Short mmCIF file of C-alpha atoms in Angstrom, two decimals:
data_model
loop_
_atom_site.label_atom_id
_atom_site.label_comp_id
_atom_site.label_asym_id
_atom_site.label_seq_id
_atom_site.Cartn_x
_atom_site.Cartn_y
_atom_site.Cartn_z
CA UNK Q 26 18.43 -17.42 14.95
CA UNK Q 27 15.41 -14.66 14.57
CA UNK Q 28 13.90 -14.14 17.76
CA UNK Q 29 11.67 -12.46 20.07
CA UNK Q 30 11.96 -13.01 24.19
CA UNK Q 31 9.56 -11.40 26.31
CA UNK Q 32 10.23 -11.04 30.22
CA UNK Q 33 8.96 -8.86 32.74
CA UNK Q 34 5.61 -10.74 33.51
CA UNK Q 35 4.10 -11.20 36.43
CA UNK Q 36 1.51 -11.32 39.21
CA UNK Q 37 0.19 -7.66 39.94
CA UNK Q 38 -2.56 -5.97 42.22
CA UNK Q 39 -5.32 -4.13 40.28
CA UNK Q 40 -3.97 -0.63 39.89
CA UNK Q 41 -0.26 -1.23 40.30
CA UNK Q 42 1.83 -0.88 37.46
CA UNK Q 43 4.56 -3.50 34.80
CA UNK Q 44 7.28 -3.06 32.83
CA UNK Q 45 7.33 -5.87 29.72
CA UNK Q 46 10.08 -6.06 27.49
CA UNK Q 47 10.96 -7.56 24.43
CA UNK Q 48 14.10 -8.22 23.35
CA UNK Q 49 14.91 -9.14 19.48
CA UNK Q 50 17.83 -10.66 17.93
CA UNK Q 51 18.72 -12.15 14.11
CA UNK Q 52 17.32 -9.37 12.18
CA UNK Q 53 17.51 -6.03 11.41
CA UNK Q 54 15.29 -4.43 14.57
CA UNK Q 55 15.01 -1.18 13.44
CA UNK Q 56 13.93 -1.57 9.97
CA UNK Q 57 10.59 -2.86 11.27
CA UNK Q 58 7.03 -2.52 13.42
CA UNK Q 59 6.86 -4.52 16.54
CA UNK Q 60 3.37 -4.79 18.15
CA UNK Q 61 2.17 -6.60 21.30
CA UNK Q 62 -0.61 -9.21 21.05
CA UNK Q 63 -2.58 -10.59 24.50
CA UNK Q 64 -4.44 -13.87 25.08
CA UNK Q 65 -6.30 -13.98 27.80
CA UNK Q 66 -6.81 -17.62 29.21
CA UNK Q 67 -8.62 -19.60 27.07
CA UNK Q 68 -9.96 -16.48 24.50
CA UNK Q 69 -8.61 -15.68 21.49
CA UNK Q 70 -6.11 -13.13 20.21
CA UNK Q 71 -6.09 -9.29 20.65
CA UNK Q 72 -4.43 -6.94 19.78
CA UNK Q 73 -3.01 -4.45 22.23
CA UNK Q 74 -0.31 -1.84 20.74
CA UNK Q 75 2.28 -1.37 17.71
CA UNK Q 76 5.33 1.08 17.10
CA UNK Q 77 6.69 1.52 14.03
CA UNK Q 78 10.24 0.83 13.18
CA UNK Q 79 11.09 4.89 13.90
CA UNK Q 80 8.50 5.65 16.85
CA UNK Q 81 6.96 8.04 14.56
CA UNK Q 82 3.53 5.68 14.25
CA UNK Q 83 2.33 4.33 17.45
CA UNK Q 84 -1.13 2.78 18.09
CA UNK Q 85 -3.03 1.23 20.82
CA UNK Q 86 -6.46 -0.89 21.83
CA UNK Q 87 -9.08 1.40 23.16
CA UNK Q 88 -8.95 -1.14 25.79
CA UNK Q 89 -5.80 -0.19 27.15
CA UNK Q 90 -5.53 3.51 25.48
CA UNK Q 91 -4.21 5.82 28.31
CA UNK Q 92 -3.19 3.14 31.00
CA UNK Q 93 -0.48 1.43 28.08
CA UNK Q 94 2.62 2.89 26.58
CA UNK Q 95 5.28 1.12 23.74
CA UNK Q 96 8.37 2.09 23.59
CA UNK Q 97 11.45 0.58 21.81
CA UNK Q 98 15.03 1.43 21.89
CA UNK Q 99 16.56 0.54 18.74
CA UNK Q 100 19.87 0.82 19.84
CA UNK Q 101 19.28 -2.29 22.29
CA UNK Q 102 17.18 -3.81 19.80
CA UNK Q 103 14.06 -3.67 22.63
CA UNK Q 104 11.26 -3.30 22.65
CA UNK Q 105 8.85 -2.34 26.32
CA UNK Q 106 5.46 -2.09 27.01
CA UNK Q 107 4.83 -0.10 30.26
CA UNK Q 108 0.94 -0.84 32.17
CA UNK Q 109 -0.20 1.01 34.33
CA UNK Q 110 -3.36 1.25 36.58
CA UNK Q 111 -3.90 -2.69 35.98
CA UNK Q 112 -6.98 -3.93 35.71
CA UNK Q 113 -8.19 -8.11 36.48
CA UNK Q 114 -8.71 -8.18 32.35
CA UNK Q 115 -5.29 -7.45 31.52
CA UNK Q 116 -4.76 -10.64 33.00
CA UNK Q 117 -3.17 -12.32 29.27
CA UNK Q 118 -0.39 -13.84 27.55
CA UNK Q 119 1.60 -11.05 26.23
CA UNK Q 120 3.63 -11.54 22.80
CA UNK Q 121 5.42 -9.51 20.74
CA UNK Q 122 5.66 -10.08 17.34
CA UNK Q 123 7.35 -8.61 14.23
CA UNK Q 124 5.50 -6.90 11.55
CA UNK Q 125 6.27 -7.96 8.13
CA UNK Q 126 6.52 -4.44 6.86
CA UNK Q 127 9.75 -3.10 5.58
CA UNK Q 128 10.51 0.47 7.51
CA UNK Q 129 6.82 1.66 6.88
CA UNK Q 130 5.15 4.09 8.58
CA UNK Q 131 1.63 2.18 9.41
CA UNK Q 132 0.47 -0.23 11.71
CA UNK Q 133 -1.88 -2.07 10.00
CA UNK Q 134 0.09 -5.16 11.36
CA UNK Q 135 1.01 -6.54 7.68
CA UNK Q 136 1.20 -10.31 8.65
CA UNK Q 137 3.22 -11.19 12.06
CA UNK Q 138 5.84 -12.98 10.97
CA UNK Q 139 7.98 -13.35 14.53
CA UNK Q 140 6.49 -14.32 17.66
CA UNK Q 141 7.66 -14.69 21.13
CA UNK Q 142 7.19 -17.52 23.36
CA UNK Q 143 4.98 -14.77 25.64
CA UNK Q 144 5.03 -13.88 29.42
CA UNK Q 145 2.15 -14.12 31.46
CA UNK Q 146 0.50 -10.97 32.92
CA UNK Q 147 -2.24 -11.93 36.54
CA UNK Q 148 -3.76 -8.87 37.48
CA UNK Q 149 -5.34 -10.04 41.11
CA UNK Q 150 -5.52 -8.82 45.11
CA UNK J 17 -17.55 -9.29 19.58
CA UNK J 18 -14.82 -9.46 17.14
CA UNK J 19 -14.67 -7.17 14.22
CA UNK J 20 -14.25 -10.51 12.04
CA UNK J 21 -16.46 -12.94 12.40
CA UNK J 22 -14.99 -16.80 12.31
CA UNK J 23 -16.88 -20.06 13.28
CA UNK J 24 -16.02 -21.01 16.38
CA UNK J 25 -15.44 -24.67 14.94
CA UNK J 26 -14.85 -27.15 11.88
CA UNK J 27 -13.47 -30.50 11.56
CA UNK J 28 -12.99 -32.49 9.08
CA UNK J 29 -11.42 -36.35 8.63
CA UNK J 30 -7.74 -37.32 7.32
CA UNK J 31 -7.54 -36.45 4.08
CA UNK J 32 -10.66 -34.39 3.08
CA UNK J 33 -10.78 -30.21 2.78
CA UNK J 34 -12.01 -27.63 4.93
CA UNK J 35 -12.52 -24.16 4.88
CA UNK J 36 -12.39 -21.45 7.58
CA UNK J 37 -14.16 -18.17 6.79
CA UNK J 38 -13.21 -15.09 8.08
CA UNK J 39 -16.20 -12.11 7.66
CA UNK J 40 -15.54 -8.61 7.87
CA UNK J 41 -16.95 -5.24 6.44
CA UNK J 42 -16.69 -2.09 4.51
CA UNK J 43 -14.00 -0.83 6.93
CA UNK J 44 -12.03 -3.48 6.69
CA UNK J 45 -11.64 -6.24 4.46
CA UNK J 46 -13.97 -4.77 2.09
CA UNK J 47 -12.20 -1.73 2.66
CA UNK J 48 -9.07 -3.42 0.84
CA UNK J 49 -7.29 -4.15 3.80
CA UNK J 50 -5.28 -7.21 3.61
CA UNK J 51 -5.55 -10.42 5.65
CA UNK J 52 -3.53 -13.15 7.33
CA UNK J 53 -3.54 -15.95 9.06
CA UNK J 54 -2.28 -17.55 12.17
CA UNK J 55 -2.14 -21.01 13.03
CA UNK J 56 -1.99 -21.96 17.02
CA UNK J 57 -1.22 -24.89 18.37
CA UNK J 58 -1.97 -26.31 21.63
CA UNK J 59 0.36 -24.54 24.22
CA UNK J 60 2.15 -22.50 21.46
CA UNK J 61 2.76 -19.22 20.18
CA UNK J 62 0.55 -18.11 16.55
CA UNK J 63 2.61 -18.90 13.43
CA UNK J 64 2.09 -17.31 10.12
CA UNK J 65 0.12 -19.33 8.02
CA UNK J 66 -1.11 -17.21 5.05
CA UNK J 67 0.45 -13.39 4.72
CA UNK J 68 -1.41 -10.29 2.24
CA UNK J 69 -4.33 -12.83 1.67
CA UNK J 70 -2.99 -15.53 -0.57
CA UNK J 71 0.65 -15.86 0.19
CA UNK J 72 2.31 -18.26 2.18
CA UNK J 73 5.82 -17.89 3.99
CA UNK J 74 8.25 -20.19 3.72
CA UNK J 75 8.01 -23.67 4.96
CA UNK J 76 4.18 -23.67 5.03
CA UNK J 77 2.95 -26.22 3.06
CA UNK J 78 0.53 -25.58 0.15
CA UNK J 79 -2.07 -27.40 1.39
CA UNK J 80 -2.94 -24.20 2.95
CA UNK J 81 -4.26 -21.70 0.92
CA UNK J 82 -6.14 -18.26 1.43
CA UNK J 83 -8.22 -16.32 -0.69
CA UNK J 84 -10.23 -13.01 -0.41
CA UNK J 85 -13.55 -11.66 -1.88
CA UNK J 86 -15.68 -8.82 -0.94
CA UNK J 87 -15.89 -8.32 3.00
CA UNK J 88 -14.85 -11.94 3.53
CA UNK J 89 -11.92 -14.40 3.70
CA UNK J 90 -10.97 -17.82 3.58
CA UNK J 91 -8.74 -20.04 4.80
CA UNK J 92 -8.71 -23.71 2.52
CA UNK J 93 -6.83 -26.99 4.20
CA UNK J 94 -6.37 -30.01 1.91
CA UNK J 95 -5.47 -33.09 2.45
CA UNK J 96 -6.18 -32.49 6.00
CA UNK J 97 -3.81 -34.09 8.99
CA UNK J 98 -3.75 -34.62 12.31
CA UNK J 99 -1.06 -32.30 13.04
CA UNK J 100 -2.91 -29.62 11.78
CA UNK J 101 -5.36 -29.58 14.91
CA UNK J 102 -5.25 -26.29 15.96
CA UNK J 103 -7.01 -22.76 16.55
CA UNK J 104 -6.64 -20.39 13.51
CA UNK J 105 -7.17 -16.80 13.62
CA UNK J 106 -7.42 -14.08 10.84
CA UNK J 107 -6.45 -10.55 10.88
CA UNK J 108 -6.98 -7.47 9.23
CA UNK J 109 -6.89 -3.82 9.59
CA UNK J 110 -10.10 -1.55 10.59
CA UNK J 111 -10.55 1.89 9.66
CA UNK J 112 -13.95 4.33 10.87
CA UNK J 113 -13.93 7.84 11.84
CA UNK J 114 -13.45 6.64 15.44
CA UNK J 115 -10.47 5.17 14.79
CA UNK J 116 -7.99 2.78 13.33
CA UNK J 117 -6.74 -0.83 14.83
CA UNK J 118 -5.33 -3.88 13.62
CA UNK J 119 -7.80 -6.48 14.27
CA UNK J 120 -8.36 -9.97 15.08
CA UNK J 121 -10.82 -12.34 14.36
CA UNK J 122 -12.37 -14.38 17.38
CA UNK J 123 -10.51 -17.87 16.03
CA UNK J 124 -11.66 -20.88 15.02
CA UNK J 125 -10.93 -24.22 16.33
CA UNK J 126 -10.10 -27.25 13.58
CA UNK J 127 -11.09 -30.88 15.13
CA UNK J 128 -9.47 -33.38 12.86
CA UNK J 129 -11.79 -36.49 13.12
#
């Protein structure tokens, strides 16, 4: 079965740090882009970060630029997503999901065609 | 405030058509970019509805159909159900000289009367 299962969620103080991961299984991991989508509760979707199926193209939110970093290992077919300095408006839904996009080097998120069940993020003292 | 502009609402009865539109600009749909089209139902994750502006994945039915012209999008339903209650979201790419992202639109929410 193709899937994506986040873990790692949590409940956080503002400026602490989490470690999300993805893990994917029934396709090919390394032949394509993962990204990270958020949905805060009750707003609609944004999105936060992408790698591309070699690390050579990664991309991120200005939101979160310089407090996020992806990561994947392709070996473990994973994917991570390491916050730091949390802020109360990280507080989301975090997926992953699966870029469409055949071992290319962009991220212009080509239709996300896997999704994750998600795992909630509360940044709050 | 969204890149892409969607209503935040439509309904329509059993049976009849509706359209979602999904407004962008020069530096992104109109740019060429391509867009897609998540459906989310209550409590659940997006699925791919419409993929590289017209196409549909397997499984979705064609009662759903997307098209693209200009800086603008849209998503058709026929022969609308009650199952297909749901948010919907577009996406694109946007590219300025401050940077590149993929985008979102801010979703719009189908009431099936």
């Amino acid at each position: 079965e193709v899937q994506l299962v986040e873990s790692g969620g949590g409940l956080v103080q503002p400026g602490r740090s989490l470690r999300l991961s993805c893990a994917a299984s029934g396709f090919t991991f390394d032949d394509y882009a993962i990204h990270w989508v958020r949905q805060a509760p009750g707003k609609g979707l944004e999105w936060v970060s992408g790698i591309s199926w070699n690390s050579g193209s990664i991309a991120y939110a200005d939101s979160v630029k310089g407090r996020f970093t992806i990561s994947r290992d392709n070996a473990m077919n994973s994917l991570y997503l390491q916050m730091n300095n949390l802020r109360p408006e990280d507080t989301a839904l975090y997926y992953c999901a699966k870029d469409m996009s055949y071992s290319s080097p962009f991220l212009r998120g080509d239709g996300f065609d896997i999704w994750g069940q998600g795992t909630v993020v509360t940044v709050s003292s | 405030q969204s890149v892409l502009t969607q209503p935040p609402s439509v309904s329509g009865a059993p049976g009849q058509r509706v359209t979602i539109s999904c407004t962008g600009s020069s530096s992104n749909i109109g740019a060429g970019y391509d867009v897609h089209w998540y459906q989310q139902l209550p409590g659940t994750a997006p699925k791919l509805l419409i993929y590289g502006n017209s196409n549909r994945p397997s499984g979705v039915p064609d009662r759903f159909s997307g098209s693209k012209s200009g800086t603008s999008a849209s998503l058709a339903i026929t022969g609308l159900q009650a199952e297909d209650e749901a948010d919907y979201y577009c996406q694109s790419y946007d590219s300025t000289l401050s940077g590149s992202n993929v985008v979102f639109g801010g979703g719009t929410k189908l009431t099936v009367l």
